[in-house]
Every structure is written in C-alpha cells, then in structure tokens.
PDB file of C-alpha atoms in Angstrom:
ATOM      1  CA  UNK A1325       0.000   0.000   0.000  1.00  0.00           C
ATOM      2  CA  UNK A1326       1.284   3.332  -0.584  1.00  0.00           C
ATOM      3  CA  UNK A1327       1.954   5.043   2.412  1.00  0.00           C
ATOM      4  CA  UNK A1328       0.237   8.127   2.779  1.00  0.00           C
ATOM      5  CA  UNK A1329      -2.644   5.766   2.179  1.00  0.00           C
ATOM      6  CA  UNK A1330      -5.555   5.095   5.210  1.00  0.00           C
ATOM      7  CA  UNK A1331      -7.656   2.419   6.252  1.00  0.00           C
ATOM      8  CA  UNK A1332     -10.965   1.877   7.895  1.00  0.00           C
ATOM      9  CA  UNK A1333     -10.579  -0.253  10.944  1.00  0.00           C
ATOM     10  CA  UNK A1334     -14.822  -1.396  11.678  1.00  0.00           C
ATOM     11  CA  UNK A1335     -15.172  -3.495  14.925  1.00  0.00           C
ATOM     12  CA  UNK A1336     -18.346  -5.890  15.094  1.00  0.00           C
ATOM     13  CA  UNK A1337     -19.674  -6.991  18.400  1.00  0.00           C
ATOM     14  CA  UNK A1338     -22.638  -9.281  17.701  1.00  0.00           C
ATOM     15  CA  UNK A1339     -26.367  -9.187  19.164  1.00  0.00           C
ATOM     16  CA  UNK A1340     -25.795 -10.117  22.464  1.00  0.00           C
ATOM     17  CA  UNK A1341     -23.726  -7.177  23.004  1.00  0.00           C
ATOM     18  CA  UNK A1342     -20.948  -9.172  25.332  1.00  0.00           C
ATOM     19  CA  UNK A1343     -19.185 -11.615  22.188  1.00  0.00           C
ATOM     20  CA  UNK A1344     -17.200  -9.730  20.028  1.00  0.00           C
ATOM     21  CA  UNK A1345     -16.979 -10.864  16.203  1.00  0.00           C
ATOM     22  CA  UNK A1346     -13.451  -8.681  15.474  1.00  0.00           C
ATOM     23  CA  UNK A1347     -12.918  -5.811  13.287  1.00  0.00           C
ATOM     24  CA  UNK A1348     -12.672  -6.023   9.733  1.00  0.00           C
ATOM     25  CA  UNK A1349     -10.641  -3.314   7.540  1.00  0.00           C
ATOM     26  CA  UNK A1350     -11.676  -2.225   4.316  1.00  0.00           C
ATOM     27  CA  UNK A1351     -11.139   0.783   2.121  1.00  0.00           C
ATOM     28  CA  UNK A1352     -11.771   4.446   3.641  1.00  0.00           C
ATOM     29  CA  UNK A1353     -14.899   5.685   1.670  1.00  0.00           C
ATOM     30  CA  UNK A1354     -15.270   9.716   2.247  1.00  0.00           C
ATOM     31  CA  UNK A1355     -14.885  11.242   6.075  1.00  0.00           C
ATOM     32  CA  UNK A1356     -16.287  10.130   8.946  1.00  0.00           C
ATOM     33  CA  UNK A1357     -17.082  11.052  12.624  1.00  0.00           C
ATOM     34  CA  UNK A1358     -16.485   8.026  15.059  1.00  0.00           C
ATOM     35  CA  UNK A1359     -19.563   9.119  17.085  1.00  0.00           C
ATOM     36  CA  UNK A1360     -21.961   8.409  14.264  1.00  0.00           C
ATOM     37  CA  UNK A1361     -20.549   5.962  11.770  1.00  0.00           C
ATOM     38  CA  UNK A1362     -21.682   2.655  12.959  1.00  0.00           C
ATOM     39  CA  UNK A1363     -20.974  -0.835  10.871  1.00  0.00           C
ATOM     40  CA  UNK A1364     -24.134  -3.038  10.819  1.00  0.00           C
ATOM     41  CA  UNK A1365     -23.813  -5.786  13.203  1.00  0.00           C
ATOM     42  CA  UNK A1366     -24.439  -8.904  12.891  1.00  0.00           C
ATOM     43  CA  UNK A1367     -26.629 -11.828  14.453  1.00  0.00           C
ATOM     44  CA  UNK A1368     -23.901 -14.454  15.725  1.00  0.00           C
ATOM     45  CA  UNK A1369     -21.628 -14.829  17.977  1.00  0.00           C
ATOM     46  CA  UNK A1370     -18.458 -17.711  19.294  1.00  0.00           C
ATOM     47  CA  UNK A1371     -20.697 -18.787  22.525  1.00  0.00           C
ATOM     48  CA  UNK A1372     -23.504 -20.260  23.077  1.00  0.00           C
ATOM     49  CA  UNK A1373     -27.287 -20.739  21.379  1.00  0.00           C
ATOM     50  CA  UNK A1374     -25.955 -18.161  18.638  1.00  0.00           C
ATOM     51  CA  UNK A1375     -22.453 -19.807  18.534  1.00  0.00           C
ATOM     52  CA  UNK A1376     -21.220 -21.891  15.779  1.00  0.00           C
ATOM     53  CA  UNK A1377     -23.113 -24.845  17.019  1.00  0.00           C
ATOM     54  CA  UNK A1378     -26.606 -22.606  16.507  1.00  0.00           C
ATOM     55  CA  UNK A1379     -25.387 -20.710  13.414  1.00  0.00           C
ATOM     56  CA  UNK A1380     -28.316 -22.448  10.828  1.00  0.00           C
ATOM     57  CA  UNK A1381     -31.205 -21.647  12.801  1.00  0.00           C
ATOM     58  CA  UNK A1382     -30.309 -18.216  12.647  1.00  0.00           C
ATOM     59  CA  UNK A1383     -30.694 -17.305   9.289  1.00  0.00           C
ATOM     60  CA  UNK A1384     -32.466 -19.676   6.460  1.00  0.00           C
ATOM     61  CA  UNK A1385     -29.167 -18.200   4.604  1.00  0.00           C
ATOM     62  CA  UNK A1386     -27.007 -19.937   7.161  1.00  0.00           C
ATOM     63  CA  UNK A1387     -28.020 -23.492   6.368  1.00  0.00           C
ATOM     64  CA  UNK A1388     -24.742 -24.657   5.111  1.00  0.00           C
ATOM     65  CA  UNK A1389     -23.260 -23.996   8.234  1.00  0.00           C
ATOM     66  CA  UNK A1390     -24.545 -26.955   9.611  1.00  0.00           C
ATOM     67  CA  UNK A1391     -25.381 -29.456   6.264  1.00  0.00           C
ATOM     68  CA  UNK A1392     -22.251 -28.352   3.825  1.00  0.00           C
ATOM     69  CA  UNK A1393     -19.498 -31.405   3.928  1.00  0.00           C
ATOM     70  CA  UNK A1394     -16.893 -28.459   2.587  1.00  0.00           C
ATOM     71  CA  UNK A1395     -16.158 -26.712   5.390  1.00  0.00           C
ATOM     72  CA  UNK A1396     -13.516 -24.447   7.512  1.00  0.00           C
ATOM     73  CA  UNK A1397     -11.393 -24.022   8.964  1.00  0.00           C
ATOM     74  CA  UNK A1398      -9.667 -27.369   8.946  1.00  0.00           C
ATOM     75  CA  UNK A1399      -6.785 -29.726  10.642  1.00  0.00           C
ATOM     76  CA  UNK A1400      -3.906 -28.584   7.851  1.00  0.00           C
ATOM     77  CA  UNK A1401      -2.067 -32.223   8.027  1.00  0.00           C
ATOM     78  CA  UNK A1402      -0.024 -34.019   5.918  1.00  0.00           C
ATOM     79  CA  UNK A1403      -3.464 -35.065   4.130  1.00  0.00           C
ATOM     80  CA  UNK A1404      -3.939 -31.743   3.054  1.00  0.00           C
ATOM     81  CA  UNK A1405      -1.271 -30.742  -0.443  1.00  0.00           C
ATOM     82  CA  UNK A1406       0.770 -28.039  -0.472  1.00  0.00           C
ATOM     83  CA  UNK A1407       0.379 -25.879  -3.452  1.00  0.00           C
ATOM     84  CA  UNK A1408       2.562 -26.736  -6.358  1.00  0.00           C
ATOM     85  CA  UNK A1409       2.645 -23.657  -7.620  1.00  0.00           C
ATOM     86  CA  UNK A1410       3.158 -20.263  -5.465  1.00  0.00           C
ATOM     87  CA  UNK A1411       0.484 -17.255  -5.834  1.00  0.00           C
ATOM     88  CA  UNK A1412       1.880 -13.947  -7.148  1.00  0.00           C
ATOM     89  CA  UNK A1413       0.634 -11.693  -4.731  1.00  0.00           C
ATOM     90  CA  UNK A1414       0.311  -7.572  -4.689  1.00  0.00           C
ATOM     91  CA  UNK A1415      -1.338  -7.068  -1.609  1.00  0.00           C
ATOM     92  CA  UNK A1416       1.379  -4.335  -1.320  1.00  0.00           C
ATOM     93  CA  UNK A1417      -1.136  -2.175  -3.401  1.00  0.00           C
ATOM     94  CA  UNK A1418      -4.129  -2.252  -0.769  1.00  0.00           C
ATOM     95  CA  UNK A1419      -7.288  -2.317  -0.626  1.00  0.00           C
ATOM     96  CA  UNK A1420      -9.042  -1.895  -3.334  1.00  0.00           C
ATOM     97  CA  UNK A1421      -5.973  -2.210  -5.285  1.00  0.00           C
ATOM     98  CA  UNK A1422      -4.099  -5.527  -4.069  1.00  0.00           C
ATOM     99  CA  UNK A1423      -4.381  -8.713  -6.140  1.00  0.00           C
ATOM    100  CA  UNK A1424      -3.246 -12.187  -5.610  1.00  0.00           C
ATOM    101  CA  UNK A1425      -2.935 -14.385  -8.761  1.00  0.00           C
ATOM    102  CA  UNK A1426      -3.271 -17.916  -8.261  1.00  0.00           C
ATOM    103  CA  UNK A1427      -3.736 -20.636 -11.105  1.00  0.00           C
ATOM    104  CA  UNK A1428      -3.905 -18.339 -13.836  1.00  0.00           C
ATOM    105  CA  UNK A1429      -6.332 -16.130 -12.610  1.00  0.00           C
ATOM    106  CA  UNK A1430      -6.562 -12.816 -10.606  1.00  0.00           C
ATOM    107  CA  UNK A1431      -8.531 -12.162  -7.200  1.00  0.00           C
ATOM    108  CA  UNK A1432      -9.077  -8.585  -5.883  1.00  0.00           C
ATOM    109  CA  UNK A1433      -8.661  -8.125  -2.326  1.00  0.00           C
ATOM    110  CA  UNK A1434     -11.476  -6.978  -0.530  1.00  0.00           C
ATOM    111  CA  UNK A1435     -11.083  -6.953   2.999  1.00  0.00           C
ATOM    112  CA  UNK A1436      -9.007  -8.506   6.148  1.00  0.00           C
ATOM    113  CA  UNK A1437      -9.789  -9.450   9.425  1.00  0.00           C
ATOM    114  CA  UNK A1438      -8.254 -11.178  12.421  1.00  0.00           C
ATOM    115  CA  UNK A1439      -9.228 -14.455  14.689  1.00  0.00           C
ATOM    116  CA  UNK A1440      -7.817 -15.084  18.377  1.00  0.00           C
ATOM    117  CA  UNK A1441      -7.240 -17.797  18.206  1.00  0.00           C
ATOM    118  CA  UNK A1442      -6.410 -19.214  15.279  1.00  0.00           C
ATOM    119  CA  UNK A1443      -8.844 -21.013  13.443  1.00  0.00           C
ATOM    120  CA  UNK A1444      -6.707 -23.305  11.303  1.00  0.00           C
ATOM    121  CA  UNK A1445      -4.495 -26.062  12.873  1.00  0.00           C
ATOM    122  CA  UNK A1446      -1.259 -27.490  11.676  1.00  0.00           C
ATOM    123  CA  UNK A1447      -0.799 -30.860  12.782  1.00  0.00           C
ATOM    124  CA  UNK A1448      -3.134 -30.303  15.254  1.00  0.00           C
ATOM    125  CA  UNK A1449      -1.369 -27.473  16.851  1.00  0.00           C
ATOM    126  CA  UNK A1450      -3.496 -24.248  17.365  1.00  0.00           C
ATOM    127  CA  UNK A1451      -1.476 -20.837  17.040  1.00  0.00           C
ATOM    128  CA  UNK A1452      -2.284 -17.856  18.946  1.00  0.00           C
ATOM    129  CA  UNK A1453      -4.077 -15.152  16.298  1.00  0.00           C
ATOM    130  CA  UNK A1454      -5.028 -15.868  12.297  1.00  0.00           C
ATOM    131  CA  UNK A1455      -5.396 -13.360   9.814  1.00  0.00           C
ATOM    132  CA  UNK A1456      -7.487 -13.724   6.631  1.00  0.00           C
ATOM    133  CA  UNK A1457      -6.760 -11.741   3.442  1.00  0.00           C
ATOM    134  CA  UNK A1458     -10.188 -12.383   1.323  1.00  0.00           C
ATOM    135  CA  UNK A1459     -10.218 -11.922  -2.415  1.00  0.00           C
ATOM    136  CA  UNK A1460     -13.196 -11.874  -5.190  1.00  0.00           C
ATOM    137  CA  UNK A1461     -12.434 -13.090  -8.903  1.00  0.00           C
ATOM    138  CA  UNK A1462     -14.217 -11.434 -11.975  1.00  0.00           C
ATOM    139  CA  UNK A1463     -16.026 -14.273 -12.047  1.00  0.00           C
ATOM    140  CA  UNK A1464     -17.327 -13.908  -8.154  1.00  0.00           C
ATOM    141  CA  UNK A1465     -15.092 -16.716  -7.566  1.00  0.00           C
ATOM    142  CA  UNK A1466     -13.291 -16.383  -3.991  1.00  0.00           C
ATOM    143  CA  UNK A1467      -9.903 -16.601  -2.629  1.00  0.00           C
ATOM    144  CA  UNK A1468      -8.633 -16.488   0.816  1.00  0.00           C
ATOM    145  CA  UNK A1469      -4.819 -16.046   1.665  1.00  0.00           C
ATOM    146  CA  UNK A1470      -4.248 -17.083   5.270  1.00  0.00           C
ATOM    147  CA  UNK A1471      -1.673 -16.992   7.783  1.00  0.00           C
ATOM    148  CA  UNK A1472      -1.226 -17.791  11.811  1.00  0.00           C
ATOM    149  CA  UNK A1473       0.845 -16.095  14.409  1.00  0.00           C
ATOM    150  CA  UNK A1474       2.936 -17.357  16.580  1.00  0.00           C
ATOM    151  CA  UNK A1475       4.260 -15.697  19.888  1.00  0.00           C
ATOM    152  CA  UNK A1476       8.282 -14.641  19.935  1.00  0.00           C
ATOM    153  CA  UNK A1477      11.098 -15.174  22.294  1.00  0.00           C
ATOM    154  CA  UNK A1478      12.726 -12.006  21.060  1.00  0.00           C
ATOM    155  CA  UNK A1479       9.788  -9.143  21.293  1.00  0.00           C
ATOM    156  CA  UNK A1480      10.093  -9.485  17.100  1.00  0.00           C
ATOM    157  CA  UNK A1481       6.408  -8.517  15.923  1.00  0.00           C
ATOM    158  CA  UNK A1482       4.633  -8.086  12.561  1.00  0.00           C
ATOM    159  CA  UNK A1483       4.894  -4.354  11.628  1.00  0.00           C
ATOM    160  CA  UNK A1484       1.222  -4.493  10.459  1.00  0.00           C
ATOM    161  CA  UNK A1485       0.426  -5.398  13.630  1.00  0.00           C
ATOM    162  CA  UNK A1486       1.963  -3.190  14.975  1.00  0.00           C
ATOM    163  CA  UNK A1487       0.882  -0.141  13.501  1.00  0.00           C
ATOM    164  CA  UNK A1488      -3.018  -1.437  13.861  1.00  0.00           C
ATOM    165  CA  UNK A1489      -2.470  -1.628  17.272  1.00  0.00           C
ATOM    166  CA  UNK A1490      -2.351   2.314  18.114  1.00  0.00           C
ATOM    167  CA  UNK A1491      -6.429   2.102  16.799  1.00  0.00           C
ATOM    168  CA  UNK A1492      -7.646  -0.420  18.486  1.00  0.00           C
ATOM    169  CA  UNK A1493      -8.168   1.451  21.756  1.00  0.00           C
ATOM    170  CA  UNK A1494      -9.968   3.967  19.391  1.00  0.00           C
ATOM    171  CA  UNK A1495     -12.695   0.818  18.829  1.00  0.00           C
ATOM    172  CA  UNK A1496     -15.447   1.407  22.097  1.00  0.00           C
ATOM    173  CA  UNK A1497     -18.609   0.313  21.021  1.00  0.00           C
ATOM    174  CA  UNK A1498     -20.400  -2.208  18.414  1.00  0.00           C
ATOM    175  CA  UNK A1499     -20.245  -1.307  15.145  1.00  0.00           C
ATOM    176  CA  UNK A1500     -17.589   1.670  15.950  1.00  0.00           C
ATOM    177  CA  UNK A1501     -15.493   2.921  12.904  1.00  0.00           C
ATOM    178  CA  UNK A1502     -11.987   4.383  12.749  1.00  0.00           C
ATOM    179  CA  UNK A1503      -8.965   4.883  10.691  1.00  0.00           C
ATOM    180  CA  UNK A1504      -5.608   3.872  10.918  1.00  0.00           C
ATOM    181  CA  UNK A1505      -2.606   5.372  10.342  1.00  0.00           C
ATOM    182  CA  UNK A1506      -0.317   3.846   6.846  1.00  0.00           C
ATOM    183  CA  UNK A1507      -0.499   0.649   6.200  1.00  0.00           C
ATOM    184  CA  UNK A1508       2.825  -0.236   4.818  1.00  0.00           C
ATOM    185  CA  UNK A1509       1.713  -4.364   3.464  1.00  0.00           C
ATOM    186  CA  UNK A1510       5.340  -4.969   1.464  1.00  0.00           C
ATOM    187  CA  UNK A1511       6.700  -7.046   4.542  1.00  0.00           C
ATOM    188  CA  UNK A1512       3.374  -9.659   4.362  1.00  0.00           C
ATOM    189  CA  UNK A1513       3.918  -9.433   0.582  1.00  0.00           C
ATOM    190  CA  UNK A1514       7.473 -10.636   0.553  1.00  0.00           C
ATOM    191  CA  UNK A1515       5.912 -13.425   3.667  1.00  0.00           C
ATOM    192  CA  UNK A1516       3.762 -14.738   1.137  1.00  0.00           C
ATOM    193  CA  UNK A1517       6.255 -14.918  -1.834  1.00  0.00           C
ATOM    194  CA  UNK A1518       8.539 -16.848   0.548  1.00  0.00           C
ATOM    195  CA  UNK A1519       6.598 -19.362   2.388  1.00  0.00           C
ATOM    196  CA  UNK A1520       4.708 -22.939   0.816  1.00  0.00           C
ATOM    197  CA  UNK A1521       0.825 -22.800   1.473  1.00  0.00           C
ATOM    198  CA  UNK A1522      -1.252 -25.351   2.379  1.00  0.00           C
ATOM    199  CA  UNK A1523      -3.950 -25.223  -0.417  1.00  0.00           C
ATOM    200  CA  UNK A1524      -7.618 -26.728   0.065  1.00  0.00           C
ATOM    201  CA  UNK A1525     -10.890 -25.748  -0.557  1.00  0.00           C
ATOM    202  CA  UNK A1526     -13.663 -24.945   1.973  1.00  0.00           C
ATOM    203  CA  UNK A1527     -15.566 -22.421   2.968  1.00  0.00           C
ATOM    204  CA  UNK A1528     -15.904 -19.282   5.011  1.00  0.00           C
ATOM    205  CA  UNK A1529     -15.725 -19.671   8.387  1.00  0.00           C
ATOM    206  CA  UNK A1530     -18.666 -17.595   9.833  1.00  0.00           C
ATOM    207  CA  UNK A1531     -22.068 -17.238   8.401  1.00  0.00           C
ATOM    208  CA  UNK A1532     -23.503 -17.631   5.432  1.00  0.00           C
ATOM    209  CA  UNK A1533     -20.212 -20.505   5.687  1.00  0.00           C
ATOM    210  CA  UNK A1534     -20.682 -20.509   1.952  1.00  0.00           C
ATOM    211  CA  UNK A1535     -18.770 -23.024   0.031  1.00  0.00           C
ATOM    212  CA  UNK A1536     -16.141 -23.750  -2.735  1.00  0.00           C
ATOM    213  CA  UNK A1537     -13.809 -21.231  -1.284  1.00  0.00           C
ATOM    214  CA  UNK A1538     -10.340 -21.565  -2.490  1.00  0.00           C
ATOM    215  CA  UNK A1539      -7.790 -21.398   0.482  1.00  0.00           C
ATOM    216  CA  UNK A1540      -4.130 -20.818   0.638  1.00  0.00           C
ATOM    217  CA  UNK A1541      -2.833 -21.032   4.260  1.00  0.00           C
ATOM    218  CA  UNK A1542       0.573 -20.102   5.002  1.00  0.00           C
ATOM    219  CA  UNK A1543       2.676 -23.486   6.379  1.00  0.00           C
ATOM    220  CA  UNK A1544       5.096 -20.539   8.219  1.00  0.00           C
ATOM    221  CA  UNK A1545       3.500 -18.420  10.898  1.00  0.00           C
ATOM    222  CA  UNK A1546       3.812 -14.782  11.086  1.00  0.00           C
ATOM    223  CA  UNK A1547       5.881 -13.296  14.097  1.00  0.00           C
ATOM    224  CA  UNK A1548       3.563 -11.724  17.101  1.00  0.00           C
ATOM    225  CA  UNK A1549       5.265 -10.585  20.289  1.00  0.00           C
ATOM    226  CA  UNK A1550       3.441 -10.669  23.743  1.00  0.00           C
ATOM    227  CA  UNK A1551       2.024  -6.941  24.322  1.00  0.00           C
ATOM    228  CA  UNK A1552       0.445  -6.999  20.463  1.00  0.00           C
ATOM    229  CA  UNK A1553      -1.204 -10.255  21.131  1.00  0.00           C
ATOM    230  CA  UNK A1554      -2.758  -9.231  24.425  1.00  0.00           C
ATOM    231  CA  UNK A1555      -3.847  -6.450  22.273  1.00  0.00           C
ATOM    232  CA  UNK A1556      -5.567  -7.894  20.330  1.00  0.00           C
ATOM    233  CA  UNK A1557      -7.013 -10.355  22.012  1.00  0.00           C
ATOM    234  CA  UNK A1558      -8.496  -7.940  24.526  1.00  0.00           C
ATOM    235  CA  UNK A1559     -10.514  -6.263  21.711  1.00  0.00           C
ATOM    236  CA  UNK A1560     -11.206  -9.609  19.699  1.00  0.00           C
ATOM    237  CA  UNK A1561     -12.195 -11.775  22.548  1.00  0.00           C
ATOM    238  CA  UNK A1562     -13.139 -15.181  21.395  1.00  0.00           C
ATOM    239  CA  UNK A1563     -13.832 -15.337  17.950  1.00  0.00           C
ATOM    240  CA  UNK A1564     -12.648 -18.942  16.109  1.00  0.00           C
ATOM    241  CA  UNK A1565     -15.067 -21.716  14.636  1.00  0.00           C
ATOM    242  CA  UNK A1566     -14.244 -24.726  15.986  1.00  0.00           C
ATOM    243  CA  UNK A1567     -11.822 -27.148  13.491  1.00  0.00           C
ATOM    244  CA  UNK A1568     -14.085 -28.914  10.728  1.00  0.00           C
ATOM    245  CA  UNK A1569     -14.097 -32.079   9.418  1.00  0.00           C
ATOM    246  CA  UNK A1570     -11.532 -32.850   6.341  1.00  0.00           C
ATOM    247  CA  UNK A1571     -13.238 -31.694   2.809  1.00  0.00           C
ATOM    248  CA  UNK A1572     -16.325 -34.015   1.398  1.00  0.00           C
ATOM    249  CA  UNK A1573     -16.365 -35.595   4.463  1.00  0.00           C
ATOM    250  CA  UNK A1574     -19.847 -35.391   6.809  1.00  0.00           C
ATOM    251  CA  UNK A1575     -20.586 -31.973   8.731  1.00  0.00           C
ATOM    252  CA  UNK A1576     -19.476 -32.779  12.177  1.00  0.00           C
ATOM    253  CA  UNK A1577     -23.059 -31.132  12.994  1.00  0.00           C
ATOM    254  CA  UNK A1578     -24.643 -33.851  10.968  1.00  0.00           C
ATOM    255  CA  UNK A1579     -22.804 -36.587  12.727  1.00  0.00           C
ATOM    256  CA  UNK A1580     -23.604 -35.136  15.963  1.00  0.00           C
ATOM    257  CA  UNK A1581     -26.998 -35.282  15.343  1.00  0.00           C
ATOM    258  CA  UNK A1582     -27.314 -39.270  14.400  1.00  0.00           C
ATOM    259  CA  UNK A1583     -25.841 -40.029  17.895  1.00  0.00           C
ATOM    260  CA  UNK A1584     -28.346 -38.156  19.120  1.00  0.00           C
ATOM    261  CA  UNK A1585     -30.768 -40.936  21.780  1.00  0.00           C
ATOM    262  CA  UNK A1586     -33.875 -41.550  19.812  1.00  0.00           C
TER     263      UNK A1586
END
C-alpha cells in the first residue's frame, strides 16, 4: 500500500452485546465522525445458542453452516497438499488495489480481518491469532490467503500489527469505525512470496459458511510478540469456529446429530 494511504478499521460486536466478532478493515470511503458511523452488526456470535453450534437456525441463509461437507477451517495435516505452484501476490497495493494471482487467474482483495485464536491447525497445533486476506475473482469466484501467528522469544512482531495496534483502543462500542494510520503491506507481501501454502478448498468460516472457497494457508507463521497479542485479544475476545471435518467428508453437525438418543 502506498503510504500516505488510510484504512478503515470497523469493529463488530454481535447481538448479544458481550461476544465480540473482530474488526474487519476495508477501504476508507469519504470522512467520517467516530460518534456516528456505525458498521451493521451482525446476528452471531463464538458462545452459546448463537455460537457456531446454533449458526443455521439463525438465518435460512445460514443453512450450510450446519449441512455443507466443505467446510472451515480445517486440521492442515499431511493429508492436506501443499500448493505446487506459489500465488503472485500484490497485496502491497491495498485495498481496493491488491491482487493475488493464483492458477492463472486474478482475485481482488477486498477486505481482512483477524481471529484469536487461530482457526486453522497445523498438525493439530493451534497458534495464537489468524489473519485472513479475502479476495473476489471477476467471475465472483473467492480466494482467501491465510496466515497464523505465533508468539516470539525475542519481542520481534509483525509491523502491520503493529501499527493497527495504536487504533484499536480507538474501537469502544459495536459497530464503531476508525482509521488507521499507513499501512505499509510490502513485509506480508514478501511473507507470502517466501513461504509454501497449504492449499484446500472450503468455505468461510462464519455465516452464510458458503462453500467452494479456495484457500491458501501459510505453512510458516507470522511473528507476534506478547504486548500486540494481548492487544488484540483484549478487543477480539473469542472469535474462532471450531476445526471442521476434512473436505467431502460429513458436517461434524450432521454426525452429531445421528448419535443423538432416539
């Protein structure tokens, strides 16, 4: 992103007023005033009747949730292939401007947001944070670049990270909107052009949990020291689906619900 360039940071906390969803970031679109510009919020949460478990009979939209056998996020095992061929990514542009080309064909990035804790496993392992770079084809096809943090020894931190952290104390209520200062997205750029991906598809990991998403999750995690993460987290909260079962295989939901006593 060029540097002089600003983001919106929105923050979603979800009906219940006490589970918060995480903030998205998407383009800046005019001025704003924090006390009035308020992102929709939506209906579910990560707890409870309107967590994941309850996610379908929220919404007739939110069906696949529960009855889709492609879903996300996943165990990322030695099952799962690693891409054979890297994506050329230009994320470095911004939003709307960055790209990633994978396979031949180009995705536009739309948006980012962040998970505590990580969504994705690797062998099993969780990681402390997850970020998801989501991309739209021509063809309304969808990409998602992803990539998990793990904590340092040495203080080292992602510089995105740490620049997003001076706004987060500006986030205060659901649906609050703010800006950040330059994004500078080179350093994830060069991450990405350096690092093998697992490479699946699924699906998107909240509601509508739509299907036939291609994903590309970084093997390598993405430095986080201890002060960001606490950062973060404080403001995220608890906001990761629970691991799904391996692609074309039954929705865990499904197979919960034939051991049900009859």
């Amino acid at each position: 992103m060029h540097r002089g360039m600003f983001l919106q940071i929105v923050l979603t906390i979800f009906a219940a007023q006490t589970t918060y969803a995480g903030f998205i970031l998407e383009p800046r679109h005019g001025g704003h005033d924090n006390d009035h510009d308020i992102h929709p919020v939506n209906n579910y949460t990560y707890a409870g009747p309107t967590g994941p478990l309850g996610w379908a009979g929220l919404n007739s939209q939110y069906g696949a949730c529960s009855t889709s056998d492609v879903q996300s996020p996943i165990n990322l095992d030695s099952s799962i292939n690693l891409s054979p061929s890297p994506p050329t990514v230009k994320i470095g542009g911004g939003l709307p401007w960055g790209t990633t080309t994978y396979e031949g064909k180009e995705y536009k990035l739309e948006q980012f947001h962040f998970h505590t804790p990580s969504e994705h496993l690797i062998e099993s392992e969780y990681f402390p944070m997850e970020v998801h770079f989501v991309h739209k084809a021509a063809d309304n096809s969808s990409l998602a670049l992803g990539a998990l943090f793990e904590l340092t020894m040495d203080g080292s931190t992602t510089d995105l990270l740490t620049v997003l952290t001076k706004s987060l104390k500006k986030i205060y209520r659901a649906g609050s909107v703010t800006e950040t200062g330059p994004l500078d997205f080179k350093p994830i750029e060069r991450f990405f052009h350096t690092t093998p991906f697992y490479n699946y598809v699924g699906s998107l990991t909240a509601p509508p949990c739509t299907s036939g998403l291609t994903w590309l999750v970084a093997k390598r995690p993405l430095p986080i020291n201890v002060p960001t993460f606490l950062a973060f987290k404080s403001l995220l909260k608890f906001n990761a689906r629970y691991p799904q079962n391996a692609p074309g295989q039954t929705n865990l939901i499904k197979l919960a619900a034939k051991e049900l006593p009859r």
